[in-house]
XYZ file of C-alpha atoms in Angstrom:
643
model
C 42.762 -2.745 3.222
C 43.087 -2.805 -0.220
C 44.160 -5.656 -2.573
C 47.284 -3.792 -3.801
C 48.446 -3.312 -0.163
C 48.861 -7.068 0.568
C 49.876 -8.279 -3.061
C 53.207 -8.345 -4.464
C 54.995 -10.196 -7.508
C 56.438 -12.762 -4.822
C 53.456 -13.132 -2.660
C 50.199 -12.835 -5.018
C 46.892 -13.056 -3.142
C 45.279 -16.215 -2.929
C 42.068 -16.998 -4.991
C 39.909 -17.275 -1.737
C 41.110 -13.968 -0.608
C 40.387 -12.160 -3.880
C 36.976 -13.731 -4.034
C 36.130 -12.831 -0.411
C 37.436 -9.245 -0.975
C 35.398 -8.794 -4.089
C 32.204 -10.145 -2.348
C 32.749 -8.197 0.826
C 32.853 -4.810 -1.415
C 29.523 -5.898 -3.240
C 31.473 -6.588 -6.513
C 29.436 -9.757 -6.922
C 29.996 -10.333 -10.681
C 33.742 -9.957 -10.190
C 33.643 -12.412 -7.398
C 31.629 -14.969 -9.478
C 34.003 -14.449 -12.328
C 37.019 -15.172 -10.235
C 35.413 -18.122 -8.641
C 34.796 -19.704 -12.241
C 38.395 -18.949 -13.261
C 39.597 -20.587 -10.004
C 37.603 -23.701 -10.749
C 38.922 -23.777 -14.386
C 42.648 -23.276 -13.016
C 44.921 -25.732 -10.973
C 44.225 -23.958 -7.935
C 44.481 -25.986 -4.502
C 41.542 -27.923 -3.412
C 41.527 -25.868 -0.342
C 40.490 -22.969 -2.108
C 36.885 -24.255 -2.838
C 35.781 -24.410 0.891
C 37.669 -21.166 1.647
C 35.811 -19.289 -0.974
C 32.384 -20.785 -1.275
C 30.643 -18.680 1.307
C 31.750 -15.735 -0.679
C 30.454 -17.090 -4.007
C 27.278 -18.152 -2.369
C 26.812 -14.546 -1.148
C 27.378 -13.230 -4.734
C 24.835 -15.521 -5.992
C 22.182 -14.064 -3.469
C 23.252 -10.633 -4.433
C 22.793 -11.199 -8.214
C 19.902 -13.567 -7.951
C 21.456 -16.501 -9.713
C 19.513 -19.598 -8.654
C 20.792 -21.966 -11.193
C 24.488 -21.270 -10.218
C 23.564 -21.261 -6.598
C 22.107 -24.819 -6.945
C 25.292 -25.894 -8.652
C 27.449 -24.350 -5.969
C 25.097 -26.069 -3.294
C 25.805 -29.530 -5.016
C 29.728 -28.568 -5.108
C 29.480 -27.900 -1.299
C 28.036 -31.344 -0.871
C 30.413 -33.098 -2.967
C 33.410 -31.281 -1.773
C 32.482 -31.815 1.978
C 32.259 -27.945 2.467
C 28.621 -28.390 3.385
C 29.632 -29.195 7.015
C 31.363 -26.011 7.403
C 29.594 -23.354 9.526
C 30.376 -20.566 7.142
C 29.306 -22.397 4.077
C 26.102 -23.478 5.642
C 25.365 -19.935 6.999
C 25.756 -18.586 3.337
C 23.384 -21.240 2.320
C 20.765 -20.095 5.013
C 21.157 -16.737 3.683
C 20.755 -17.879 0.097
C 17.444 -19.675 0.907
C 16.031 -16.073 2.349
C 17.231 -13.930 -0.636
C 16.347 -16.379 -3.514
C 12.907 -17.958 -3.239
C 13.532 -19.699 -6.402
C 16.476 -21.571 -4.937
C 15.184 -24.747 -3.087
C 17.185 -27.802 -4.333
C 21.054 -28.590 -4.596
C 20.412 -30.082 -7.884
C 17.954 -27.714 -9.513
C 14.755 -29.765 -9.230
C 11.817 -27.852 -9.661
C 9.596 -27.150 -6.720
C 5.955 -26.417 -6.378
C 4.732 -23.900 -9.096
C 3.416 -20.370 -8.174
C 4.854 -17.823 -5.787
C 3.417 -19.337 -2.658
C 4.942 -22.652 -3.701
C 8.350 -21.193 -4.296
C 8.494 -19.456 -0.891
C 7.254 -22.661 0.698
C 10.088 -24.693 -0.890
C 12.683 -22.122 0.151
C 11.566 -22.232 3.581
C 11.749 -25.882 3.764
C 15.119 -25.815 2.262
C 16.333 -23.316 4.781
C 14.919 -25.547 7.626
C 16.737 -28.646 6.157
C 20.166 -26.720 5.768
C 19.965 -25.426 9.230
C 18.757 -28.945 10.743
C 21.726 -30.705 9.084
C 24.373 -28.215 10.369
C 27.035 -30.025 12.612
C 28.063 -26.692 14.231
C 25.830 -23.482 14.645
C 26.823 -19.982 15.821
C 24.751 -16.869 16.605
C 24.623 -16.032 12.858
C 22.995 -19.544 12.047
C 20.361 -18.794 14.571
C 19.809 -15.131 13.574
C 19.563 -16.109 9.865
C 16.873 -18.840 10.434
C 14.950 -16.254 13.000
C 15.082 -13.894 9.923
C 13.973 -16.462 7.512
C 10.795 -17.578 9.720
C 9.943 -13.810 10.123
C 9.994 -12.913 6.402
C 8.018 -16.000 5.677
C 5.490 -14.838 8.003
C 5.988 -17.815 10.314
C 6.025 -15.463 13.443
C 5.275 -17.841 16.182
C 8.051 -20.119 14.917
C 10.522 -17.170 14.820
C 9.806 -16.526 18.412
C 10.139 -20.180 19.337
C 13.531 -20.181 17.500
C 14.658 -17.237 19.838
C 13.953 -19.378 22.815
C 15.859 -22.336 21.147
C 18.711 -20.266 20.540
C 18.913 -19.085 24.100
C 18.785 -23.011 25.261
C 21.561 -23.647 22.850
C 23.825 -21.107 24.838
C 23.586 -17.924 22.321
C 22.299 -14.736 23.847
C 19.728 -12.941 21.513
C 21.887 -9.875 20.269
C 20.998 -6.628 18.412
C 20.405 -8.436 15.132
C 17.899 -11.034 16.967
C 15.859 -7.935 18.500
C 15.900 -6.064 15.181
C 14.301 -9.168 13.722
C 11.573 -9.866 16.386
C 10.460 -6.317 17.161
C 8.919 -6.065 13.574
C 6.748 -9.050 14.495
C 5.202 -7.208 17.490
C 4.883 -4.009 15.275
C 2.946 -5.974 12.832
C 0.693 -7.662 15.240
C 0.451 -4.429 17.364
C 1.673 -6.446 20.490
C 2.917 -3.694 22.652
C 3.198 -5.708 25.843
C 5.592 -8.068 24.421
C 7.343 -5.363 22.577
C 8.035 -3.572 25.875
C 9.494 -6.656 27.292
C 12.077 -6.880 24.402
C 12.569 -3.155 25.065
C 13.500 -4.017 28.738
C 15.884 -6.715 27.635
C 17.555 -4.114 25.271
C 18.094 -1.741 27.994
C 19.252 -4.476 30.486
C 21.946 -5.687 28.198
C 22.875 -2.056 26.738
C 21.467 -2.927 23.242
C 19.164 -0.149 23.353
C 21.764 2.290 22.024
C 22.019 0.406 18.839
C 20.633 2.288 15.956
C 18.840 -0.502 14.391
C 17.322 -1.737 17.610
C 16.349 2.028 18.304
C 14.799 2.055 14.738
C 12.775 -1.028 15.244
C 11.603 0.142 18.761
C 10.327 3.447 17.277
C 8.364 1.295 14.435
C 7.069 -1.065 16.941
C 5.550 1.706 19.244
C 4.199 3.688 16.225
C 2.410 0.655 14.904
C 0.831 0.396 18.520
C -0.271 4.201 17.989
C 2.210 5.000 20.914
C 3.958 7.878 19.490
C 4.941 9.412 22.834
C 7.085 6.199 23.511
C 8.582 6.365 20.051
C 9.743 10.065 20.914
C 11.287 8.949 24.177
C 13.289 6.117 22.356
C 14.396 8.921 19.684
C 15.217 11.494 22.378
C 17.433 8.661 24.110
C 19.888 8.949 21.269
C 22.329 11.683 21.638
C 23.417 11.591 17.911
C 20.691 10.576 15.665
C 21.403 9.209 12.072
C 19.143 9.293 9.201
C 17.808 5.821 10.094
C 16.261 7.086 13.305
C 15.110 10.316 11.892
C 13.266 8.419 8.951
C 11.723 6.082 11.580
C 10.261 8.879 13.535
C 8.956 10.741 10.389
C 7.162 7.440 9.096
C 5.771 6.797 12.608
C 4.130 10.200 12.674
C 2.909 9.839 9.115
C 1.541 6.525 9.130
C -0.500 7.810 12.108
C -2.029 10.786 10.365
C 0.007 13.253 12.225
C 1.192 15.075 9.214
C 2.139 18.361 10.870
C 4.287 16.491 13.345
C 5.815 14.585 10.513
C 6.746 17.837 8.876
C 8.207 19.141 12.183
C 10.414 16.174 12.405
C 11.526 16.761 8.703
C 12.431 20.412 9.522
C 14.481 19.295 12.737
C 16.234 16.837 10.503
C 17.267 19.572 8.174
C 18.194 21.895 10.855
C 20.474 19.070 12.420
C 22.338 18.779 9.223
C 21.154 15.367 8.440
C 20.637 14.906 4.637
C 17.407 13.085 3.682
C 17.796 10.130 1.361
C 14.908 8.841 -0.955
C 13.528 6.674 1.856
C 12.794 9.787 4.045
C 9.994 10.938 1.478
C 8.514 7.169 1.157
C 5.998 7.993 4.024
C 5.889 11.815 3.832
C 4.734 11.966 0.374
C 1.861 9.383 0.748
C 0.785 11.050 3.807
C 0.078 14.390 1.862
C -1.924 12.079 -0.789
C -3.942 10.094 1.906
C -5.168 13.457 3.425
C -5.245 15.199 0.042
C -3.024 18.132 1.247
C -2.247 19.482 -2.221
C -0.756 22.713 -0.928
C 1.840 20.899 1.363
C 2.429 18.358 -1.385
C 3.446 21.037 -3.827
C 5.658 22.772 -1.244
C 7.540 19.234 -0.753
C 7.678 18.881 -4.512
C 9.438 22.294 -4.518
C 12.144 21.193 -2.112
C 12.662 18.139 -3.883
C 13.387 19.852 -7.034
C 15.813 22.204 -5.215
C 17.593 19.298 -3.588
C 17.787 17.302 -6.712
C 15.810 14.516 -5.731
C 13.198 14.604 -8.480
C 15.295 12.594 -10.794
C 14.843 9.522 -8.559
C 12.203 7.390 -9.955
C 10.869 6.218 -6.671
C 10.305 9.625 -5.676
C 8.663 10.594 -9.081
C 6.353 7.590 -8.617
C 5.371 8.488 -5.054
C 4.539 12.085 -6.428
C 2.636 10.853 -9.366
C 0.478 8.859 -6.536
C 0.162 11.936 -4.368
C -0.931 14.286 -6.956
C -3.612 11.717 -8.328
C -4.823 11.224 -4.510
C -4.738 15.094 -4.183
C -7.272 15.358 -7.203
C -4.736 16.933 -9.729
C -4.062 14.414 -12.340
C -2.802 16.995 -14.741
C 0.371 17.708 -12.519
C 0.576 13.900 -12.123
C 1.023 13.544 -15.682
C 3.687 16.147 -16.086
C 5.666 14.371 -13.510
C 5.240 10.998 -15.475
C 6.268 12.643 -18.643
C 9.410 13.966 -17.072
C 10.591 10.366 -16.150
C 13.079 9.297 -18.866
C 12.498 5.666 -18.415
C 9.257 4.851 -16.306
C 9.321 1.501 -14.462
C 6.351 -0.578 -13.738
C 5.663 1.275 -10.510
C 5.449 4.614 -12.374
C 3.219 3.386 -15.156
C 0.905 1.699 -12.604
C 0.578 4.860 -10.550
C -0.451 6.880 -13.638
C -2.927 4.277 -14.905
C -4.496 4.060 -11.533
C -4.740 7.884 -11.499
C -6.691 7.926 -14.762
C -8.864 4.866 -13.483
C -9.875 6.957 -10.622
C -10.168 10.574 -12.107
C -10.859 9.733 -15.964
C -10.642 10.011 -18.841
C -10.618 6.281 -18.317
C -9.417 5.934 -21.927
C -6.202 7.567 -21.233
C -5.714 4.336 -18.682
C -6.090 2.126 -21.524
C -3.965 3.958 -23.680
C -1.032 4.088 -21.248
C -1.439 0.194 -20.810
C -0.917 -0.275 -24.151
C 2.181 1.917 -24.472
C 3.576 0.263 -21.532
C 3.251 -3.144 -23.216
C 4.806 -1.674 -26.379
C 7.654 -0.447 -24.315
C 8.395 -4.107 -23.172
C 7.451 -3.226 -19.520
C 5.588 -6.257 -17.996
C 2.432 -5.524 -16.051
C 2.070 -6.918 -12.521
C -0.784 -7.769 -10.391
C -1.353 -4.162 -9.369
C -1.231 -2.849 -12.980
C -4.008 -5.198 -13.843
C -5.883 -4.117 -10.848
C -5.698 -0.529 -11.833
C -6.668 -1.232 -15.464
C -9.654 -3.199 -14.280
C -10.671 -0.548 -11.946
C -10.837 1.689 -15.092
C -13.190 -0.697 -16.743
C -15.291 -0.686 -13.640
C -15.567 2.970 -13.474
C -16.527 3.458 -17.078
C -18.763 0.208 -17.170
C -16.680 -1.375 -19.984
C -17.555 -4.968 -19.737
C -15.818 -6.378 -22.951
C -12.672 -4.429 -21.945
C -12.929 -5.895 -18.310
C -13.114 -9.411 -19.610
C -10.191 -8.784 -21.929
C -7.995 -7.652 -19.484
C -8.972 -10.289 -16.834
C -8.499 -13.128 -19.297
C -5.259 -11.648 -20.435
C -3.723 -11.879 -16.907
C -3.721 -15.574 -17.168
C -3.641 -16.350 -20.891
C -0.960 -13.915 -21.768
C 0.974 -13.167 -18.629
C 0.372 -16.294 -16.353
C -0.997 -14.404 -13.512
C -3.604 -15.882 -11.169
C -6.210 -13.443 -10.554
C -6.659 -12.678 -6.853
C -9.670 -11.732 -4.885
C -9.266 -8.026 -5.846
C -8.992 -8.752 -9.515
C -12.288 -10.780 -9.294
C -13.805 -7.958 -7.169
C -13.051 -5.429 -9.730
C -14.528 -7.544 -12.635
C -17.644 -8.256 -10.593
C -17.971 -4.521 -9.924
C -17.641 -3.785 -13.710
C -20.302 -6.491 -14.459
C -22.511 -5.031 -11.714
C -22.112 -1.100 -12.529
C -23.141 -2.123 -16.289
C -26.353 -3.601 -14.900
C -25.217 -7.197 -15.750
C -26.397 -8.410 -12.173
C -27.091 -12.003 -13.118
C -23.849 -12.328 -14.810
C -21.972 -10.788 -11.809
C -23.845 -13.155 -9.501
C -22.792 -16.118 -11.520
C -19.315 -15.069 -11.757
C -18.740 -14.607 -8.003
C -20.643 -17.899 -7.453
C -18.150 -19.781 -9.774
C -14.977 -17.998 -8.582
C -12.210 -20.581 -7.980
C -11.366 -18.949 -4.744
C -13.866 -18.546 -2.253
C -15.389 -15.013 -2.409
C -15.178 -12.916 0.508
C -17.746 -10.441 2.005
C -15.916 -7.730 0.155
C -16.393 -9.399 -3.314
C -20.132 -9.983 -2.591
C -20.468 -6.178 -1.413
C -19.410 -4.996 -5.009
C -22.491 -6.749 -6.153
C -24.740 -5.425 -3.273
C -23.670 -1.736 -4.178
C -24.596 -2.658 -7.845
C -27.938 -3.771 -6.816
C -28.464 -0.448 -4.990
C -27.718 1.538 -8.049
C -30.006 -0.763 -10.325
C -32.808 -0.938 -7.587
C -32.907 -4.845 -7.506
C -33.956 -5.444 -3.964
C -34.632 -9.155 -4.434
C -31.183 -9.903 -5.511
C -29.929 -7.577 -2.761
C -31.588 -9.613 -0.144
C -29.807 -12.809 -1.413
C -26.513 -11.142 -1.494
C -26.791 -9.718 1.793
C -27.631 -12.984 3.421
C -24.188 -14.252 1.936
C -22.333 -11.103 3.329
C -23.958 -11.565 6.806
C -23.059 -15.261 6.867
C -19.300 -14.232 6.192
C -19.291 -10.932 8.084
C -22.280 -10.597 10.539
C -21.341 -7.006 11.622
C -20.766 -5.784 8.088
C -21.793 -2.006 8.719
C -21.613 -0.974 5.109
C -23.932 -3.689 3.861
C -26.452 -3.319 6.715
C -26.734 0.469 5.725
C -27.149 -0.093 1.968
C -29.889 -2.953 2.560
C -31.676 -0.642 5.059
C -31.536 2.326 2.746
C -32.869 0.112 -0.164
C -35.766 -0.722 2.037
C -36.398 2.788 2.832
C -36.185 3.947 -0.772
C -38.820 1.364 -1.865
C -41.157 2.331 0.816
C -40.590 -0.750 3.108
C -40.439 1.215 6.251
C -40.919 -1.728 8.638
C -38.183 -3.867 7.069
C -35.841 -0.848 7.328
C -36.816 -0.236 11.024
C -36.300 -3.993 11.857
C -32.794 -3.983 10.201
C -31.745 -0.789 12.020
C -32.948 -2.357 15.317
C -30.901 -5.381 14.573
C -27.952 -3.147 14.111
C -28.375 -1.602 17.380
C -28.606 -5.006 19.176
C -25.359 -5.861 17.669
C -23.819 -2.632 18.794
C -23.197 -1.372 15.282
C -23.158 2.404 14.729
C -23.235 3.963 11.240
C -20.387 6.145 10.291
C -21.618 9.560 9.857
C -21.102 11.312 6.574
C -18.144 13.695 6.827
C -16.416 15.949 4.236
C -13.362 18.189 4.544
C -11.609 20.851 2.803
C -8.615 22.726 3.128
C -8.714 26.787 2.903
C -5.955 28.997 4.002
C -3.675 26.330 5.474
C -6.505 25.146 7.635
C -8.625 21.906 7.212
C -12.245 22.436 7.804
C -14.456 19.411 8.582
C -18.252 19.172 8.030
C -20.507 16.393 9.143
C -24.131 16.107 7.699
C -26.528 18.471 9.376
C -23.851 19.707 11.915
C -24.456 23.411 12.717
C -21.180 23.906 14.663
C -19.082 25.540 11.857
C -18.662 29.227 12.671
C -19.683 29.982 9.056
C -22.676 27.689 8.965
C -25.256 30.440 8.774
C -23.368 31.971 5.749
C -22.983 28.702 4.126
C -26.790 27.985 4.278
C -27.631 31.527 3.081
C -25.452 31.113 0.042
C -26.676 27.612 -0.547
C -30.323 28.990 -0.695
C -29.011 31.520 -3.425
C -27.460 28.682 -5.349
C -30.550 26.458 -5.068
C -32.935 29.153 -6.422
C -30.581 29.482 -9.467
C -30.197 25.976 -9.723
C -34.071 25.453 -9.868
C -34.410 28.158 -12.640
C -31.925 26.183 -14.591
C -33.838 22.789 -14.368
C -32.415 21.318 -11.177
C -34.942 19.044 -9.445
C -33.993 17.890 -6.006
C -33.776 13.860 -6.001
C -35.846 12.865 -3.090
C -34.864 9.281 -3.176
C -31.763 10.187 -1.376
C -33.771 10.964 1.577
C -34.298 7.761 3.393
C -36.783 9.026 5.937
C -40.588 8.903 6.049
C -40.873 12.810 6.249
C -42.755 15.462 4.359
C -41.362 16.858 0.912
C -40.256 20.252 2.449
C -38.453 18.365 5.123
C -36.768 16.258 2.603
C -35.442 19.427 0.849
C -33.963 20.691 4.096
C -32.229 17.234 4.624
C -30.768 17.380 1.192
C -29.209 20.900 1.999
C -27.499 19.654 5.001
C -25.382 16.787 3.220
C -21.729 17.415 4.303
C -20.254 17.716 0.690
C -22.760 20.531 -0.090
C -21.641 22.285 3.095
C -17.927 21.848 2.382
C -18.375 22.969 -1.367
C -20.268 26.010 -0.575
C -17.969 27.121 2.151
C -14.868 26.690 -0.283
C -16.787 28.990 -2.558
C -17.529 31.766 -0.420
C -14.201 31.634 1.405
C -11.849 31.475 -1.536
C -11.123 34.139 -4.420
C -13.120 33.621 -7.738
C -11.722 31.065 -9.897
C -10.159 29.074 -7.381
C -10.425 25.382 -7.793
C -12.640 23.868 -4.832
C -11.150 20.278 -3.656
C -13.318 18.336 -1.294
C -12.874 14.949 0.198
C -15.623 12.614 1.491
C -15.495 9.475 3.516
C -18.547 7.981 1.913
C -20.095 7.653 -1.562
C -21.329 11.023 -3.220
C -25.021 10.891 -3.321
C -27.213 11.261 -6.574
C -28.662 14.643 -5.454
C -25.333 16.199 -4.352
C -23.794 14.975 -7.713
C -26.411 16.591 -9.731
C -26.332 19.759 -7.546
C -22.606 20.142 -7.752
C -22.837 19.946 -11.521
C -25.261 23.020 -11.565
C -23.121 24.693 -8.939
C -19.961 24.227 -11.028
C -21.473 26.127 -13.804
C -23.156 28.930 -11.739
C -20.018 29.934 -10.183
C -17.757 29.097 -13.058
C -15.408 27.023 -10.838
C -13.878 23.612 -11.188
C -14.921 21.362 -8.278
C -13.043 18.263 -7.445
C -14.682 15.902 -5.079
C -12.966 12.692 -4.013
C -15.320 10.199 -2.339
C -14.595 6.821 -1.115
C -14.572 5.301 -4.575
C -13.261 7.835 -7.052
C -12.784 11.454 -8.040
C -15.349 13.482 -9.543
C -14.165 16.624 -11.561
C -17.095 18.874 -12.038
C -16.745 21.714 -14.534
C -19.232 23.745 -16.721
C -22.066 21.444 -15.595
C -20.482 18.185 -16.371
C -18.705 15.620 -14.469
C -15.705 13.495 -15.382
C -17.474 10.258 -14.374
C -19.860 10.653 -17.002
C -22.631 10.318 -14.226
C -21.325 6.694 -13.857
C -20.258 5.882 -10.352
């Protein structure tokens, strides 16, 4: 019912009614304006408690911490604090506004974690002081516990809610199911599912969506599909949950199938529909499918959505085409921090890294404040280019200029920068003196640098620290074992490999893949099962002869086995990325760009060989390894031989 329908010159609507109507329609600024006008007028005192819940809701919607604290104080002074509806609004405020944690605006603990802790304590205090509670009160508290990652407490509150005489409802289930999804606890999730069926809650869209998400996180997509199929009329929420479930489980074809069915059912996609589909193409480097989806987005006029544009930038960068990513970025009228960061990270991973620094400075000049992820992107650029001075500059500006506390990821990026540049002692001292305790992943950056610079002595010391923190760190065991082999210390290498076997550790096999004619072809090192294997080896031998005539010398250091020279050459020919690259060349038309993905780091010999091959066949070859992208063209690589 509209305001005009109930208002007349003789019976004007009350202040409280107007404020409640404005807040319920999402007109938060108007609701606050009306509330302040009411306070300045001679309105009846009863108008304050009647309108406070709507005013508090509006503060939460607008993020007005200071005004919210004033309203909290007003609630206490006026006695409205005891009102159930006002208290429920205050509970909601504590969840929505981490900066709100005291009725009189007293500063709480500094830092993001401190604010969240203070907000949680305020929420508990409001709840504990409530004279009367209802299901909304309990559900709001449970939601607050869940959002503050206090999962066990949230589940305990569900039991307390039951004891207090309130039956868990659809809102309760939609809150606790994501907890079981996050920890992949399918057993307790199925118990909740049974409760939902028994009480008729399983036909609720949001409960159904939460069940689909829970089963998907537990990698049980068959169960997700059963929940989905139980709905006779699925809305966009359910379709999006199914699509996201398949995408996050790497089932891209199934996700596309759901997307097609969604369109056939006449359900219009929304921006969140593509939030999982676009990254799935990027994570698997499916450029062809990504381009097709981009074309659909343009036809459906979704390309003006900045969230979707940012996702496309990230996808194209991960698919190895930073040029198209830049065109998408240039098409954004007012890039936000997500767009800037995605493009900066793209250049950090692809090169030229100088473009990452140029974009960062442009972003600052445009008064867009960098966040933690932006700094991680620009530090990654410093790392991949070995720019120590730049690395220190950006690292220090985080705290000095922007007030950020560097995280473990930022420290690891700077340590990687120092290590790649050969400043191993400085990197060691930096990690040792970190204010937060370094993890095994931070020390691993230095171990990789020791491998590059062949410092076995320091590598042994660093490896000890890693093994203390993570005794079964596969990557670290492999790196140290390979370093022993490379330096001819075969006994130490054998002992370390024996130790790995005793611990039940298995080395991840090198694997590369390439998409050709809509089909994904996977190559494992020295695996002869591919139907084109003989043709690949014949072509590789031809290219090898041409490479040798042009000055190529096989890098025998990459063969970490005590065998003869001729056998070492055969081992090098069987590396997975070489097989994938040559297959791409002989199975695609001349001039086609070759795009290969690898699960491990590209070895030195394959890197050298690919530079020669790119010149011989006059092709651009893009290889995405575990660390970065390599764009080979005319005998050169975009990494500048620094990786």
